[in-house]
PDB file of C-alpha atoms and ligand atoms in Angstrom:
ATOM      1  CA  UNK A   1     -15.266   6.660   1.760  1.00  0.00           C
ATOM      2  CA  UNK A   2     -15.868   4.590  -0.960  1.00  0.00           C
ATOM      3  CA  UNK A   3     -13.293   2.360  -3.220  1.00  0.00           C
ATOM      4  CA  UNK A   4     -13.172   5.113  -5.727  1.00  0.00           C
ATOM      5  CA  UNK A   5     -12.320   7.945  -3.370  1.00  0.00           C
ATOM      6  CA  UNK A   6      -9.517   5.935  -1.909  1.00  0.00           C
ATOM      7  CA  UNK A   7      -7.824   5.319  -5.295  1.00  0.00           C
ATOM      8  CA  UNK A   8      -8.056   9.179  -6.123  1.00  0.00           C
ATOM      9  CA  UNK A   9      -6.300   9.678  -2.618  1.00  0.00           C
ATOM     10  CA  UNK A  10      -3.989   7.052  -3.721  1.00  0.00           C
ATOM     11  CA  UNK A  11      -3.164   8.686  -7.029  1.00  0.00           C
ATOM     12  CA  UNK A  12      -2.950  12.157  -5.365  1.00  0.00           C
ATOM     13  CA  UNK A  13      -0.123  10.523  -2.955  1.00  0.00           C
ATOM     14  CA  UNK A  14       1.640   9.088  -5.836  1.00  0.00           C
ATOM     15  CA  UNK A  15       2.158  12.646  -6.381  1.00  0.00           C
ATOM     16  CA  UNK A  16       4.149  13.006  -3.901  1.00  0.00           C
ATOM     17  CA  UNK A  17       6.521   9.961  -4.629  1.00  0.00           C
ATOM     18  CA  UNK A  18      10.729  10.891  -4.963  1.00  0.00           C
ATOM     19  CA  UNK A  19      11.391   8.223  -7.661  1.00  0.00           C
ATOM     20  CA  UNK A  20      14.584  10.059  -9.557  1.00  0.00           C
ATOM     21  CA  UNK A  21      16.117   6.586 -10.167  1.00  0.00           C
ATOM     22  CA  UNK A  22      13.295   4.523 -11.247  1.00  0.00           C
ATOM     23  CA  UNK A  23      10.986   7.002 -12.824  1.00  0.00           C
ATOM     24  CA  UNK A  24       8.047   4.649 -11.589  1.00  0.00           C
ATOM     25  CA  UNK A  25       5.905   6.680  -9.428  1.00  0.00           C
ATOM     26  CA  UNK A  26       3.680   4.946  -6.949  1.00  0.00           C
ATOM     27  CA  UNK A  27       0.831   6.233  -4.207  1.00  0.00           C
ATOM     28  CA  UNK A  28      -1.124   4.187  -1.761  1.00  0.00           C
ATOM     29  CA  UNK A  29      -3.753   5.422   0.974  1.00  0.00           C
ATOM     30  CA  UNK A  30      -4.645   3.575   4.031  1.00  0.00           C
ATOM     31  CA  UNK A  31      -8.347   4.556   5.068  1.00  0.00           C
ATOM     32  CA  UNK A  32      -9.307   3.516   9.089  1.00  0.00           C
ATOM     33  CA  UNK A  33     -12.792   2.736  10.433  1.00  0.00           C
ATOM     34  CA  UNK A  34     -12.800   6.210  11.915  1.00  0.00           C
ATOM     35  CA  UNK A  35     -12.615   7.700   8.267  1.00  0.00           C
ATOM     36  CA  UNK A  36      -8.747   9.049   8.441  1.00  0.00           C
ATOM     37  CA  UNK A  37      -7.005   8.251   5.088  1.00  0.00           C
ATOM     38  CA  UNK A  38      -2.895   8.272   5.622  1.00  0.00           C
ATOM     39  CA  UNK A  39      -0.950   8.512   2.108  1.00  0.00           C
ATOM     40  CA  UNK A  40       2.410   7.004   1.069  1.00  0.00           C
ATOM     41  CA  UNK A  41       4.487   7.528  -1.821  1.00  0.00           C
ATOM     42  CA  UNK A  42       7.300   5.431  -2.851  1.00  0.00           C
ATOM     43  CA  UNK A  43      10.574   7.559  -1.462  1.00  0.00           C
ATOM     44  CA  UNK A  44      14.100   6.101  -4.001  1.00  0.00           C
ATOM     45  CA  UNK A  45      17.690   6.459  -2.756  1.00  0.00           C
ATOM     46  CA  UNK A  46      20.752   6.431  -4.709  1.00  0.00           C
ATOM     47  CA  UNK A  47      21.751   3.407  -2.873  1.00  0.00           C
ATOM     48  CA  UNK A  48      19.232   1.454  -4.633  1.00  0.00           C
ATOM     49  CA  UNK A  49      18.271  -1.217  -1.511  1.00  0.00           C
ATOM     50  CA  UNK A  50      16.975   2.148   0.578  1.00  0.00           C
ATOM     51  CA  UNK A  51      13.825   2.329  -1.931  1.00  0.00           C
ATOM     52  CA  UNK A  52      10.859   2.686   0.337  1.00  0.00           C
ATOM     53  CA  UNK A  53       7.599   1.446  -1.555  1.00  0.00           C
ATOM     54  CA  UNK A  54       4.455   3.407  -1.267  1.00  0.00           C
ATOM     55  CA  UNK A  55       2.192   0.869   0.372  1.00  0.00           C
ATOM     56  CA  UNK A  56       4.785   0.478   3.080  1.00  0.00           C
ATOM     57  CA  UNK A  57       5.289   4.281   3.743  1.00  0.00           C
ATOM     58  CA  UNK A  58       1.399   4.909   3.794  1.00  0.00           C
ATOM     59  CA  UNK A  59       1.007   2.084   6.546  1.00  0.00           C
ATOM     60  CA  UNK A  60       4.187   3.296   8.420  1.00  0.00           C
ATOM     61  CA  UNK A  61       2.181   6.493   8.359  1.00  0.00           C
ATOM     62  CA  UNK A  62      -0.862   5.089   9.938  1.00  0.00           C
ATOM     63  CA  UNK A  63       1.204   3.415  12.548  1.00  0.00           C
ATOM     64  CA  UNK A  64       2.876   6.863  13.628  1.00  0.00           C
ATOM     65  CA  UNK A  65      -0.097   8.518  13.956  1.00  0.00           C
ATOM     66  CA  UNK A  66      -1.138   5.983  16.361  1.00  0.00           C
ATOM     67  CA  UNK A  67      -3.805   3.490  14.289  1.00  0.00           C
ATOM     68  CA  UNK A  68      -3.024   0.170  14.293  1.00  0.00           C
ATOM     69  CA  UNK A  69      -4.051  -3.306  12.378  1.00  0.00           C
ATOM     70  CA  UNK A  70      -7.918  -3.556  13.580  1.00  0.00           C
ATOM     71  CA  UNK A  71      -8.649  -0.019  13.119  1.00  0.00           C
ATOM     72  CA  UNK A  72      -7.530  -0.233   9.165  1.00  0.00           C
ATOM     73  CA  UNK A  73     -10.528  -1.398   6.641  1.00  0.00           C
ATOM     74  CA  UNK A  74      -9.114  -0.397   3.290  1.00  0.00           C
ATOM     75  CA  UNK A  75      -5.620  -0.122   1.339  1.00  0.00           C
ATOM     76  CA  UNK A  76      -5.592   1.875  -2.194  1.00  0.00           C
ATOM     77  CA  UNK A  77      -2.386   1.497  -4.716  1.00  0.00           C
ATOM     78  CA  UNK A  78      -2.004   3.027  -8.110  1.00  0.00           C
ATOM     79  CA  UNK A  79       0.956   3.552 -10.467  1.00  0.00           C
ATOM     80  CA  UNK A  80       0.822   3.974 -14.411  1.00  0.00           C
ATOM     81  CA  UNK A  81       0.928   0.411 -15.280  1.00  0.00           C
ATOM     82  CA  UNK A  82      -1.256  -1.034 -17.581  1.00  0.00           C
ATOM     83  CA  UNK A  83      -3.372  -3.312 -15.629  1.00  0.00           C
ATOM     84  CA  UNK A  84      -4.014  -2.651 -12.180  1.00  0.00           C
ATOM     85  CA  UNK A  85      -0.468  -2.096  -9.873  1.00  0.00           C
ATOM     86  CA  UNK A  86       0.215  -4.837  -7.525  1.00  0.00           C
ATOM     87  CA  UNK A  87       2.140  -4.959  -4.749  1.00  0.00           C
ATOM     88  CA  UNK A  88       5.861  -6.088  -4.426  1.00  0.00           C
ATOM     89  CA  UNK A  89       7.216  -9.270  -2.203  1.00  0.00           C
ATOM     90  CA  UNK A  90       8.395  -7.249   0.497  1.00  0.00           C
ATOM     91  CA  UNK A  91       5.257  -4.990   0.815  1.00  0.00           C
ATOM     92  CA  UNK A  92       2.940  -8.234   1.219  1.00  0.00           C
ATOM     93  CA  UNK A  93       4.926  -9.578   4.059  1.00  0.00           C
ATOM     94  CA  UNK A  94       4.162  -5.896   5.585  1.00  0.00           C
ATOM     95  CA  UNK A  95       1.025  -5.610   4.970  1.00  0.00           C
ATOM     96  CA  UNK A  96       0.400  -9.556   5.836  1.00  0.00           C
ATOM     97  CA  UNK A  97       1.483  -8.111   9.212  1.00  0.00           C
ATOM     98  CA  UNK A  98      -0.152  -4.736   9.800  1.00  0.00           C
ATOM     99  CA  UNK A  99      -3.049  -5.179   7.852  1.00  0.00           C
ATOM    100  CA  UNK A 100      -6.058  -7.432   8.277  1.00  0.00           C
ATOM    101  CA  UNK A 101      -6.078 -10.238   6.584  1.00  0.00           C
ATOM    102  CA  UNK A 102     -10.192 -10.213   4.597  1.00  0.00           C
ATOM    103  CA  UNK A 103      -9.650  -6.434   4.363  1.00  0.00           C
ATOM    104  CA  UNK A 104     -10.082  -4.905   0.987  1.00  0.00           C
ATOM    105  CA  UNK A 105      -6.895  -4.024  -1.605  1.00  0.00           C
ATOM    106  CA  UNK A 106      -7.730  -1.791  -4.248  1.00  0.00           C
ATOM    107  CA  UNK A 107      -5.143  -2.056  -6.877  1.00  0.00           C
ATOM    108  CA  UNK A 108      -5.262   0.896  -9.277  1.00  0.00           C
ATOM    109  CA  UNK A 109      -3.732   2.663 -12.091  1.00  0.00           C
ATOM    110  CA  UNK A 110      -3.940   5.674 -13.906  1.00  0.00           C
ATOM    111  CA  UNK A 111      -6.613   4.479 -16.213  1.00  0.00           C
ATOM    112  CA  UNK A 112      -8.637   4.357 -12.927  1.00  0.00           C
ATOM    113  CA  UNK A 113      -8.702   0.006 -13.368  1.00  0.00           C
ATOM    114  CA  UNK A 114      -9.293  -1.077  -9.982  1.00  0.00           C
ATOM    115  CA  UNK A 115      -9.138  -4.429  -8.867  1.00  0.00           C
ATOM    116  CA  UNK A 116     -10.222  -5.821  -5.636  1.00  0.00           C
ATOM    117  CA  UNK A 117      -7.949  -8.431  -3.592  1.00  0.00           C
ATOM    118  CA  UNK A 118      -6.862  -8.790  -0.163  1.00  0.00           C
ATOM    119  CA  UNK A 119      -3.624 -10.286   1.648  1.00  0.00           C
ATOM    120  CA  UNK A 120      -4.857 -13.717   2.131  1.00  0.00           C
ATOM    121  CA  UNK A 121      -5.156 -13.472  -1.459  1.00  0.00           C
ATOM    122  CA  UNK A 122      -2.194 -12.041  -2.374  1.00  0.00           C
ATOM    123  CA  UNK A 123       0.167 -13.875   0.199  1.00  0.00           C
ATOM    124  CA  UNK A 124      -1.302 -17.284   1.397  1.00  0.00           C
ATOM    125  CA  UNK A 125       0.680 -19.175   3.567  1.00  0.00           C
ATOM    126  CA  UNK A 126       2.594 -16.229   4.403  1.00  0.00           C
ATOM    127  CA  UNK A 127       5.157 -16.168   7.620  1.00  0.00           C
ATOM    128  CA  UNK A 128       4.107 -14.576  10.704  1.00  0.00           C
ATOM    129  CA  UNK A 129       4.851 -13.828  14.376  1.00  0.00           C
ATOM    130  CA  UNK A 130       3.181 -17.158  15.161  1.00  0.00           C
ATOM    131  CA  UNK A 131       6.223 -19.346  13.259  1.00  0.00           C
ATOM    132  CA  UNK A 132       8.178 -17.795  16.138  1.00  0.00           C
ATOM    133  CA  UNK A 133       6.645 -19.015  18.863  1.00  0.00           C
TER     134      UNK A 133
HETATM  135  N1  THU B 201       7.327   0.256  -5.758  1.00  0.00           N
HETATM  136  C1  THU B 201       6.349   0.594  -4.858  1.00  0.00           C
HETATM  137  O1  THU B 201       6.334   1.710  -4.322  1.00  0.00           O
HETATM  138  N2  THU B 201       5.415  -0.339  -4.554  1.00  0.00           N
HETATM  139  C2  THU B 201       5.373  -1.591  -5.105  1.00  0.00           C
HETATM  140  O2  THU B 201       4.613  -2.437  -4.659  1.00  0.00           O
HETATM  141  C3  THU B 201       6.208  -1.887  -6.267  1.00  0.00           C
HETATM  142  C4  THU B 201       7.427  -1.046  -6.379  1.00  0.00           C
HETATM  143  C5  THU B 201       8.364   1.246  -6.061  1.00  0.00           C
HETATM  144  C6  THU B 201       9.721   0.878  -5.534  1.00  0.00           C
HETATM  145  C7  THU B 201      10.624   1.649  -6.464  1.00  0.00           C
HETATM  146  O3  THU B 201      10.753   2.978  -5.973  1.00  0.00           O
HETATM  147  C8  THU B 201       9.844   1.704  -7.772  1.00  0.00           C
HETATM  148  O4  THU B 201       8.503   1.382  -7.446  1.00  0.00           O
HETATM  149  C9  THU B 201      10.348   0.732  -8.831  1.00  0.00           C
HETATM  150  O5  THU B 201      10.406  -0.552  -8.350  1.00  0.00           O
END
């Protein structure tokens, strides 16, 4: 699956999103090596701090079905922003930890911009399991 079939799976999760509160409706799709895409939608709660953000959910996803950080090659965002969506703080530590590092991030939007990054990129000298040992 190429990087513009991931974003269209990314926009067709954002579909899905339960954003009452913000009104700012975001999708991601995880693809694996074996060709699986799992989708995640940003999910709001009326206590505000319970947001769950999309990129989060769709790698949650991939996790319960029983993939894990090696067997992921590709992450897909999109929201209707006007240059391509990036991810929050919180979703970079995630993905700095499920994710491979060199793998590609698609960053989309509804204009169908995509821009290519990855997590080094995104979060360099980020905190990990390591500082704990
Ligand atoms: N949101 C995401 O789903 N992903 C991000 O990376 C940025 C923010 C969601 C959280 C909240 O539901 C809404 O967008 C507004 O912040």
């Amino acid at each position: 699956m190429d990087k513009f079939a991931l974003h269209e799976k990314a926009k067709e999760a954002r579909k899905l999103s339960y954003s009452p509160y913000s009104h700012f409706a975001v999708g991601a799709a995880v693809l694996t090596k074996s060709g699986e895409v799992f989708l995640g939608a940003n999910i709001e709660n009326s206590a505000y701090p319970l947001c769950m953000c999309a990129e989060r959910n769709a790698l949650y996803n991939a996790y319960m079905h029983g993939f894990k950080k090696e067997d992921l090659v590709a992450l897909a965002l999109s929201a209707d922003t006007d240059g391509p969506c990036s991810p929050c703080g919180a979703c970079r530590q995630v993905i700095s930890e499920l994710f491979p590092k060199d793998a590609p991030i698609y960053m989309g939007n509804l204009k169908d911009n995509i821009q290519e990054t990855t997590i080094s990129e995104l979060l360099p000298f980020a905190f990990s399991g390591e500082d704990l040992e």
